[in-house]
CSV table of C-alpha atoms in Angstrom, one decimal:
chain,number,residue,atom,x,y,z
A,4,UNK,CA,12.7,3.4,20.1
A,5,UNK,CA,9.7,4.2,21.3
A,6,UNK,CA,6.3,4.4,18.6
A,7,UNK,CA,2.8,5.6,19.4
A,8,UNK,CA,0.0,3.9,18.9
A,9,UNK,CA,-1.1,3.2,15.1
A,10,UNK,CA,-4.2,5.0,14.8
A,11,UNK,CA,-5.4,3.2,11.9
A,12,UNK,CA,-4.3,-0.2,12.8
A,13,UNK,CA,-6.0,0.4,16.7
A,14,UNK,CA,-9.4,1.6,14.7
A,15,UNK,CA,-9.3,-1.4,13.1
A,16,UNK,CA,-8.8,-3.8,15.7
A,17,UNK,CA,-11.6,-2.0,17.3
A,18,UNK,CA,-14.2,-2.7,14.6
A,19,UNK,CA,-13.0,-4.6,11.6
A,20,UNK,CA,-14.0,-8.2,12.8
A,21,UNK,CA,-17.3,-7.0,14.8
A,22,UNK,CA,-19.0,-4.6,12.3
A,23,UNK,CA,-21.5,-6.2,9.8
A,24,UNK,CA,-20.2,-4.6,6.7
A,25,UNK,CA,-16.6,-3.2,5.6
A,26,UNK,CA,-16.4,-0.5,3.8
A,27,UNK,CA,-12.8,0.9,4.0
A,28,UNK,CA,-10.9,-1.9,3.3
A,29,UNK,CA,-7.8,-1.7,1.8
A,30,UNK,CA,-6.7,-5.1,-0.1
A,31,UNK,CA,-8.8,-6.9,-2.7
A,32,UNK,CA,-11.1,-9.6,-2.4
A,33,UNK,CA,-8.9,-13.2,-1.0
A,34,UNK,CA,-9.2,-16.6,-1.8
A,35,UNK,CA,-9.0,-19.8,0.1
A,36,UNK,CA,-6.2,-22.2,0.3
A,37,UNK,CA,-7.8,-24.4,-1.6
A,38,UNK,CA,-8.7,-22.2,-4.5
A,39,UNK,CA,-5.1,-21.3,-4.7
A,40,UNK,CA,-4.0,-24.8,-5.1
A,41,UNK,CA,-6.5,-25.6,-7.5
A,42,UNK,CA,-4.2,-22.9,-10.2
A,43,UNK,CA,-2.1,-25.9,-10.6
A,44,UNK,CA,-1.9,-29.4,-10.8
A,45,UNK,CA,-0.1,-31.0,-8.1
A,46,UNK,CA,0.3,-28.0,-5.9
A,47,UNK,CA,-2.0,-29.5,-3.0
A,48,UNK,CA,0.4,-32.5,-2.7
A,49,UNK,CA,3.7,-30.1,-3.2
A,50,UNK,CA,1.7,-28.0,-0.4
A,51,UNK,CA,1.5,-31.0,2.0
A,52,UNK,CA,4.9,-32.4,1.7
A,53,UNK,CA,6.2,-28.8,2.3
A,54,UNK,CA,8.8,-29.0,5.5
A,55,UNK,CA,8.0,-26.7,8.2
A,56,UNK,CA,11.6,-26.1,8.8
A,57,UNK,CA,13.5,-22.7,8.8
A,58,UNK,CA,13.6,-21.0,5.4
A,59,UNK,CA,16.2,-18.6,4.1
A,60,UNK,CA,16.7,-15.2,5.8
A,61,UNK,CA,16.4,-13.3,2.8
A,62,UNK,CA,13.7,-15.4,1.5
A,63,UNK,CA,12.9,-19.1,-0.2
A,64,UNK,CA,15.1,-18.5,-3.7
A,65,UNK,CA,11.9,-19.8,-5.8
A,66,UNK,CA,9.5,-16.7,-3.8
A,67,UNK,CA,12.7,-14.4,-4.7
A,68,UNK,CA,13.1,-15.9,-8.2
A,69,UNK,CA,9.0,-15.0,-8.7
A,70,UNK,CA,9.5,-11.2,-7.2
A,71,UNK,CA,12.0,-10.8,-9.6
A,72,UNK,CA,10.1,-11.4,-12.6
A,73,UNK,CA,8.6,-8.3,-11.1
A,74,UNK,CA,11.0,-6.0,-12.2
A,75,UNK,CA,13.4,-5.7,-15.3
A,76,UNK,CA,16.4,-4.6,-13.7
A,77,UNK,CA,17.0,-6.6,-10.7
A,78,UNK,CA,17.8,-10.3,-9.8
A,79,UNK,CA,16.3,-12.4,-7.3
A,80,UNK,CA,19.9,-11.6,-5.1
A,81,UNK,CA,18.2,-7.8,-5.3
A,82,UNK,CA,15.4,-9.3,-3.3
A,83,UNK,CA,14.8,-9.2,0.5
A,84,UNK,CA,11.6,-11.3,1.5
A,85,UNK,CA,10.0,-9.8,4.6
A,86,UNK,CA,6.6,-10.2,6.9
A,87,UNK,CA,4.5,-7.9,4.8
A,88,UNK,CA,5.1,-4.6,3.5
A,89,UNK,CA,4.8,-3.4,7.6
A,90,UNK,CA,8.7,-5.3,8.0
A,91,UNK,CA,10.2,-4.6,5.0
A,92,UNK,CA,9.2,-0.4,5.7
A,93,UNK,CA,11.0,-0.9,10.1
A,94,UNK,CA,13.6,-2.8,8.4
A,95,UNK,CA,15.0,0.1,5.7
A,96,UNK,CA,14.3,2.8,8.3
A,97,UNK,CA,16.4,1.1,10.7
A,98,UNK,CA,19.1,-0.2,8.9
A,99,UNK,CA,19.7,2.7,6.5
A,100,UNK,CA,18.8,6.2,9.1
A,101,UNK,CA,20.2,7.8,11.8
A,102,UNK,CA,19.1,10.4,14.5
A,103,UNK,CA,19.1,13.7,12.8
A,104,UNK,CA,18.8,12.4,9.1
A,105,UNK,CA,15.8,14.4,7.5
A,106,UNK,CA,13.4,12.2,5.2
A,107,UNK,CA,10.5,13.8,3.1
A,108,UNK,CA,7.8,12.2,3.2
A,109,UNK,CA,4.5,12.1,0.7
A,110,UNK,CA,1.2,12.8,2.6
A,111,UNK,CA,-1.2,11.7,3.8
A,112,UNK,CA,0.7,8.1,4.2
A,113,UNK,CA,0.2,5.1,6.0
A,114,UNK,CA,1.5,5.6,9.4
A,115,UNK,CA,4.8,3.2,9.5
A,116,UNK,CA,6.0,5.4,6.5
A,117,UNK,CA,6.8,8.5,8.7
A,118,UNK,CA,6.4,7.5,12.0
A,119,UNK,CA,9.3,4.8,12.0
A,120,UNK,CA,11.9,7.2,10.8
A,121,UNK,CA,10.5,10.0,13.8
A,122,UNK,CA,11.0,6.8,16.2
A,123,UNK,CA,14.6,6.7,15.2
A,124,UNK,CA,15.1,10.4,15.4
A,125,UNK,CA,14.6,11.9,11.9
A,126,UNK,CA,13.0,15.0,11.1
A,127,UNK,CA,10.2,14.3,8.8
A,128,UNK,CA,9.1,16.8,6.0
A,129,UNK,CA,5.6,16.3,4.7
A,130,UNK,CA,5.0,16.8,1.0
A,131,UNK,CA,1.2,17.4,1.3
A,132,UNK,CA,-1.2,16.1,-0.9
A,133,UNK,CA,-4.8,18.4,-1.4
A,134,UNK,CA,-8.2,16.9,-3.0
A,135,UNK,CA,-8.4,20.8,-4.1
A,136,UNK,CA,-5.4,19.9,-6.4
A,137,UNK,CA,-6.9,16.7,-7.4
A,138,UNK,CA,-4.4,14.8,-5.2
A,139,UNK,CA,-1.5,15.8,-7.7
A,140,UNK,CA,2.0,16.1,-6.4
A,141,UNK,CA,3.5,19.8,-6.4
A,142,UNK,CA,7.2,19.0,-7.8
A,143,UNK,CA,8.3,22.2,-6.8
A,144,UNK,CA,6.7,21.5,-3.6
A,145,UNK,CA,9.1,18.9,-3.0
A,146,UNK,CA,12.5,20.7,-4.6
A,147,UNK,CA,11.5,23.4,-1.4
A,148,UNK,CA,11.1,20.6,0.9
A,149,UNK,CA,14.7,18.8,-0.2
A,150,UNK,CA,17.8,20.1,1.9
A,151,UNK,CA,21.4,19.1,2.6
A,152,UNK,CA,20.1,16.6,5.3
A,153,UNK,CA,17.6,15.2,3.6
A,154,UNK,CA,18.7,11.2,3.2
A,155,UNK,CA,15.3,9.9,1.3
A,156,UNK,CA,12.1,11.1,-0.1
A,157,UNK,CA,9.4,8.8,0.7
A,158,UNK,CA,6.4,8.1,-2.1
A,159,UNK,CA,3.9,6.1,-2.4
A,160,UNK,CA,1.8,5.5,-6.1
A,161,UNK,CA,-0.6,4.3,-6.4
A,162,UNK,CA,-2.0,6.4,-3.4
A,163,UNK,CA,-2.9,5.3,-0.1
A,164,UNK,CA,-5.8,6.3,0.8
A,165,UNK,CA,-6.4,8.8,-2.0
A,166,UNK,CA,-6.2,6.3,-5.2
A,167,UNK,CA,-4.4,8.4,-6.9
A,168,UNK,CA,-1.5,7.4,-9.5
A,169,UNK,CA,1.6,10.1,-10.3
A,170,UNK,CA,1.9,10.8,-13.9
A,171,UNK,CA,5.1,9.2,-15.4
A,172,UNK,CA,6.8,13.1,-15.6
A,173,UNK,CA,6.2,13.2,-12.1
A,174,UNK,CA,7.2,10.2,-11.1
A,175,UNK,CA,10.6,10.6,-12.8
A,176,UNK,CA,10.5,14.1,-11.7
A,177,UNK,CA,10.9,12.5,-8.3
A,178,UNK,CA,13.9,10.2,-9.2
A,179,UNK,CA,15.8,13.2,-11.0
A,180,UNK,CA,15.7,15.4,-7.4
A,181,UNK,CA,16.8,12.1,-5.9
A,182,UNK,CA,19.6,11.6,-8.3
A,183,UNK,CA,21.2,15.2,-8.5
A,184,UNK,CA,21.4,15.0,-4.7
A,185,UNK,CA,22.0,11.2,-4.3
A,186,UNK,CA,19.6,10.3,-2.0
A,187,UNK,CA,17.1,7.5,-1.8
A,188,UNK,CA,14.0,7.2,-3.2
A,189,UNK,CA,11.5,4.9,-0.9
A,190,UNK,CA,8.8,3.7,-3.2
A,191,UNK,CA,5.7,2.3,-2.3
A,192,UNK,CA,4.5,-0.1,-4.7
A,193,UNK,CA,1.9,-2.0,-2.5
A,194,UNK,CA,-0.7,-1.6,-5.4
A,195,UNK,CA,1.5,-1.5,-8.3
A,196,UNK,CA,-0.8,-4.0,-11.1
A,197,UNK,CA,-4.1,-2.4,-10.0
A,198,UNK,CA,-4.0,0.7,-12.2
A,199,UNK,CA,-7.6,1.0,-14.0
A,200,UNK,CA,-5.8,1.6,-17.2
A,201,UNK,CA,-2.8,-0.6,-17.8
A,202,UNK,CA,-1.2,2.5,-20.1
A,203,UNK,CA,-0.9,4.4,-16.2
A,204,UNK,CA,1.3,1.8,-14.6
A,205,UNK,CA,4.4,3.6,-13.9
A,206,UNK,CA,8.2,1.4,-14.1
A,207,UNK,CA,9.1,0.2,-10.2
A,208,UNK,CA,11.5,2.6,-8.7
A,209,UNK,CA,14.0,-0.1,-8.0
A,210,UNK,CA,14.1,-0.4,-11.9
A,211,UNK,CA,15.1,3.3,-13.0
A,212,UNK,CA,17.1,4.7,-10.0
A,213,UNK,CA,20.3,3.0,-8.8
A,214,UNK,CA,19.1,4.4,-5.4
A,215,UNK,CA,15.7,3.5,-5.8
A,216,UNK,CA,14.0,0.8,-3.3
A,217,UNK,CA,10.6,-0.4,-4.4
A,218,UNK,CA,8.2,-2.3,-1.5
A,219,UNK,CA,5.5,-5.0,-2.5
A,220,UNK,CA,3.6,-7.4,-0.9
A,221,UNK,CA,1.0,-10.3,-1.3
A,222,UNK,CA,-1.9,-8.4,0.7
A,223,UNK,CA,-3.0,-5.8,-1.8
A,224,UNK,CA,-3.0,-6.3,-5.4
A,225,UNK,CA,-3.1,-9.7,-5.3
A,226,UNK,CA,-6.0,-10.0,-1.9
A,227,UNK,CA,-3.6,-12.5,0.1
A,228,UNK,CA,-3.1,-10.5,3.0
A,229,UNK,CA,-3.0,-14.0,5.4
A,230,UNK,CA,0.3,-15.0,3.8
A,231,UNK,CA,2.4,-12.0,5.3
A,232,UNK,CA,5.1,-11.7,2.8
A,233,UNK,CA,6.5,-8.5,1.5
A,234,UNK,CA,9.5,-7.7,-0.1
A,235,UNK,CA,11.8,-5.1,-0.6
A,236,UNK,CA,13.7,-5.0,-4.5
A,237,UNK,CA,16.9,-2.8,-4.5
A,238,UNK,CA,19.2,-2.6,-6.9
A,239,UNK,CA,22.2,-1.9,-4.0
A,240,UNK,CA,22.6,-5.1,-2.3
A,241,UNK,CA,24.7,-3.6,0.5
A,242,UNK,CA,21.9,-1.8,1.7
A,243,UNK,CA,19.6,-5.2,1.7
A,244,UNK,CA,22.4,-7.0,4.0
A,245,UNK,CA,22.1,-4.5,6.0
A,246,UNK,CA,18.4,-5.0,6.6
A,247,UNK,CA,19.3,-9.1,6.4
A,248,UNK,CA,21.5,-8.5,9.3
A,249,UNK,CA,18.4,-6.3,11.1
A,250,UNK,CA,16.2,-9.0,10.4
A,251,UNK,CA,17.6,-11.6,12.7
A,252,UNK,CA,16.2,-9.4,15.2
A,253,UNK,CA,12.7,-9.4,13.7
A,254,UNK,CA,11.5,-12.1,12.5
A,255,UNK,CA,14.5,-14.4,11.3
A,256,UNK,CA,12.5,-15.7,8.4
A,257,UNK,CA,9.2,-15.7,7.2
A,258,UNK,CA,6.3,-18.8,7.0
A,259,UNK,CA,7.3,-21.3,4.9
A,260,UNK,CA,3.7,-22.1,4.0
A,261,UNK,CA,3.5,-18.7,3.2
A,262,UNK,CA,6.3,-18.4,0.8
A,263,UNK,CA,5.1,-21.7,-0.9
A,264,UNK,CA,1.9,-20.3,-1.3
A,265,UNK,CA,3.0,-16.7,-2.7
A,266,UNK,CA,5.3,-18.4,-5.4
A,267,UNK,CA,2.1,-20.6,-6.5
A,268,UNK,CA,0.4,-16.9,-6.7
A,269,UNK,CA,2.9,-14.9,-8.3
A,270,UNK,CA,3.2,-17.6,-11.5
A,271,UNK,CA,-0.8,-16.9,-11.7
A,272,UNK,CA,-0.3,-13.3,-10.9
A,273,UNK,CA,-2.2,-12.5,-14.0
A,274,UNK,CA,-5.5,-14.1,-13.4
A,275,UNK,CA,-5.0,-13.2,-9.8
A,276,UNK,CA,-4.9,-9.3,-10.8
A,277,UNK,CA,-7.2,-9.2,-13.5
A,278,UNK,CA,-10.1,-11.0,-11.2
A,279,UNK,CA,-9.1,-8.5,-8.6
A,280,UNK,CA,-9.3,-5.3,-11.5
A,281,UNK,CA,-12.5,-6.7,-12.4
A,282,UNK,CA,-14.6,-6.3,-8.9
A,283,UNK,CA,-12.7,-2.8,-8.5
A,284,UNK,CA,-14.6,-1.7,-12.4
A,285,UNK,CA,-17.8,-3.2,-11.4
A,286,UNK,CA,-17.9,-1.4,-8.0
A,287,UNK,CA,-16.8,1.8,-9.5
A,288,UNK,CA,-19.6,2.8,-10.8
A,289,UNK,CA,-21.9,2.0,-8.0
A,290,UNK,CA,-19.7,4.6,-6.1
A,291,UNK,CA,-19.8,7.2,-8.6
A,292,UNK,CA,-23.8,7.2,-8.5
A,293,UNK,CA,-23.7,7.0,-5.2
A,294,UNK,CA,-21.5,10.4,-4.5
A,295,UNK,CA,-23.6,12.0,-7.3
A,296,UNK,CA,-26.6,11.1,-5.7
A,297,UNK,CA,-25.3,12.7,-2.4
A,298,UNK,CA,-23.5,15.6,-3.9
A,299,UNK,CA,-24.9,17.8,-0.7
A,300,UNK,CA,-23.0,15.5,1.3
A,301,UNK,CA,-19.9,14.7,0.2
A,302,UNK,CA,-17.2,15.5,-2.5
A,303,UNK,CA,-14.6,13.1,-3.7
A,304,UNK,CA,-11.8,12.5,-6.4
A,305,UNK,CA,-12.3,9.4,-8.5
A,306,UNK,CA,-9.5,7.1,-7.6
A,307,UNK,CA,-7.3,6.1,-11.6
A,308,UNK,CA,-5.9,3.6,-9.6
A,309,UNK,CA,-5.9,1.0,-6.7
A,310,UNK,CA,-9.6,-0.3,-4.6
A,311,UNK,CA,-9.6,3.1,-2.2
A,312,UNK,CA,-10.2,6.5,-2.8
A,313,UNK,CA,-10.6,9.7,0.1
A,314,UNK,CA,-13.9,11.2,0.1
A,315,UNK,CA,-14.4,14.5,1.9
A,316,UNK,CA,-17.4,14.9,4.1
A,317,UNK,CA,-19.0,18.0,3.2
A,318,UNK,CA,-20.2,19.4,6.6
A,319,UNK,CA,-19.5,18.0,9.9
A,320,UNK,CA,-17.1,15.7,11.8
A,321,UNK,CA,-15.5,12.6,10.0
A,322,UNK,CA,-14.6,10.5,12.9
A,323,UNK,CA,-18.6,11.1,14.4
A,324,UNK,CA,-19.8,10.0,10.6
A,325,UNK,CA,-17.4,7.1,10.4
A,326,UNK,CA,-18.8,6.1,14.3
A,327,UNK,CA,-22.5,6.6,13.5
A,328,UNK,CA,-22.4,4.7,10.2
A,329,UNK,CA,-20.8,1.7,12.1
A,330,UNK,CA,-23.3,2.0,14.9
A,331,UNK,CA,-26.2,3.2,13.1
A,332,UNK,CA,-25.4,0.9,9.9
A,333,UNK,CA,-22.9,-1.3,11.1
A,334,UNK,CA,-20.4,0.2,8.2
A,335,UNK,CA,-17.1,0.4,8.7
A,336,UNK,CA,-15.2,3.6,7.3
A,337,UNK,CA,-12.0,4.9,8.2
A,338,UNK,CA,-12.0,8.6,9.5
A,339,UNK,CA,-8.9,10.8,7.9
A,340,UNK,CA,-7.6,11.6,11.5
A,341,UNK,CA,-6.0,8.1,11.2
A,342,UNK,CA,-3.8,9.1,9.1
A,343,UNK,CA,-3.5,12.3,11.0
A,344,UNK,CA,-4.8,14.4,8.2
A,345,UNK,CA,-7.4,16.8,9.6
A,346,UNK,CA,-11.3,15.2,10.3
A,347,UNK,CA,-12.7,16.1,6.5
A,348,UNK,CA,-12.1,12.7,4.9
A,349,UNK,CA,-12.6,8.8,5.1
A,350,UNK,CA,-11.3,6.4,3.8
A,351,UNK,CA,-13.8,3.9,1.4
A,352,UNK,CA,-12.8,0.2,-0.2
A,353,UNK,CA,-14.3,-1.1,-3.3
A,354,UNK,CA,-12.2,-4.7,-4.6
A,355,UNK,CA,-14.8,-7.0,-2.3
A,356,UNK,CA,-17.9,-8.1,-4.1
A,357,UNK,CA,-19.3,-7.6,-1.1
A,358,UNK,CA,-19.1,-3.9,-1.5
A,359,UNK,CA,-22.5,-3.5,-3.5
A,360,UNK,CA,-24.2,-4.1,-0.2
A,361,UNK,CA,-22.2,-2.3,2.0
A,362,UNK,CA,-22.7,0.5,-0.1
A,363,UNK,CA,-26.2,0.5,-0.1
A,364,UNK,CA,-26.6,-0.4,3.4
A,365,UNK,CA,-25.2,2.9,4.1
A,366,UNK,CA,-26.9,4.3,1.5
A,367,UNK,CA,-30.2,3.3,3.4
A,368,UNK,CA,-28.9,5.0,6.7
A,369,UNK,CA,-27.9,8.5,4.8
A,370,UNK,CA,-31.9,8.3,3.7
């Protein structure tokens, strides 16, 4: 297989750990080691009598025990542990496609979602997202896009970048076109816990849909990207040995630091999320007085869920705004041709405290 380069991820390394201020990220504010040890008494010394052995391919039992509780309907055996969200996304493509399999795909996405399965062979069908729609899915849309070849449709809620979260009709709209043609549905769920309002949080795909595979990970919701696990929760657990069995050609297993640490986090997920939710309402505001204070300029959706939302640029090029704000302001946005979705849009992050003066750091350079 042979991938092109990962226009986001290349952006990034080209600017995320030089520029002053970031203003596009994607995950929530993280914590130190030490603050995640303090949650409970006696975790530093369970932390430093950890053995730095091998762990389980499919993941240490307590981590899969902890995803579990994730979900109503499956078991920690309906877990596969993986190095991120990135793995667990190469592993199901992999495992589960074949040249000429068709998979629809909802966009715009994060690269890995479509350009794995072109890698393999697949024809890829976008199902288009539009800020003139208010980022909503067209359902119909997608029944068009659906044919005899098609092996899975490919979603992602809440939305990255756009911030947007389906409605529960169409989210189950999505499963009952999957069912009557019994096909996968490949969900997502990175940012599943950071809906503004709890009452929008949509049931895990893996849940509702015998064919449903649900995706989550450390890095977003809970801001613990440096631990590198993600997980894949499936209901069929033929299909997860089959991405077991491709795993011993990836990474094996993953950290077992790592998975100490993201079972100490997921029995504190609570506090973990609702510290995160509360940087994402406090910076809210500040960006919707911002965009309504350069209205000439720019036009955007507010995000109902997640810490990123899609502006559109008004006039001009995005990628030259995103490169003069980081050289003229030394802010970091991310330009919508990463995702490979025309040069209209960028991408902006608000779950850092930082974020206040970021924001008006550029803020000062528009003026």
């Amino acid at each position: 297989m042979r991938l092109p380069a990962f226009k986001l991820e290349r952006y990034l390394s080209r600017h995320e750990f030089s520029a002053p201020r970031l203003l596009c990220t994607s995950d929530c504010e993280s914590v130190s080691i030490a603050d995640l040890l303090a949650l409970e008494e006696g975790a530093k010394e369970r932390f430093m009598a950890r053995n730095l052995g091998y762990t389980e391919t499919q993941g240490d039992p307590d981590l899969r025990a902890g995803i579990a509780g994730l979900y109503a309907g499956v078991g920690p055996e309906n877990v596969l542990v993986s190095a991120g969200a990135e793995e667990a996304i190469f592993l199901y493509m992999n495992a589960m496609l074949s040249p000429g399999d068709e998979i629809v795909v909802q966009c715009p996405a994060y690269q890995s979602l479509h350009e794995v399965a072109r890698g393999i062979g697949c024809r890829v069908a976008a199902w288009t997202l539009s800020d003139a729609d208010g980022w909503r899915p067209d359902i119909e849309r997608l029944k068009d896009l659906v044919t005899p070849s098609t092996k899975a449709i490919v979603i992602n809620s809440p939305h990255n970048p756009t911030g947007a979260q389906m409605m529960k009709e169409e989210f189950f709209a999505v499963k009952e076109i999957a069912e009557e043609r019994d096909i996968h549905v490949f969900s997502d769920e990175v940012y599943r816990f950071l809906e503004h309002d709890p009452k929008d949080r949509l049931p895990p795909m893996a849940d509702i849909y015998e064919k449903g595979i649900s995706i989550g990970v450390m890095s977003k919701s809970f801001g613990l990207a440096g631990l590198r696990i993600g997980w894949t929760a499936a209901q069929d657990t033929g299909m997860l040995s089959r991405m077991a069995a491709l795993k011993d050609y990836t990474t094996i297993c993953c950290s077992a630091p790592s998975e100490f640490l993201s079972t100490l986090a997921l029995r504190h997920r609570e506090e973990i999320v609702e510290r995160n939710l509360g940087i994402v309402r406090e910076n809210l505001p500040l960006l919707d007085r911002f965009f309504a204070r350069h209205a000439d300029r720019f036009s955007w959706v507010r995000p109902n869920a997640g810490p990123i939302a899609f502006p559109r640029l008004l006039r001009g090029s995005a990628a030259a705004f995103c490169d003069e704000a980081v050289t003229g302001a030394g802010v970091l946005l991310l330009p919508s041709e990463t995702y490979g979705y025309g040069d209209s849009h960028f991408r902006i992050g608000f779950a850092r405290r930082d974020m206040p003066a970021a924001l008006a750091a550029l803020s000062d350079f528009l003026e």
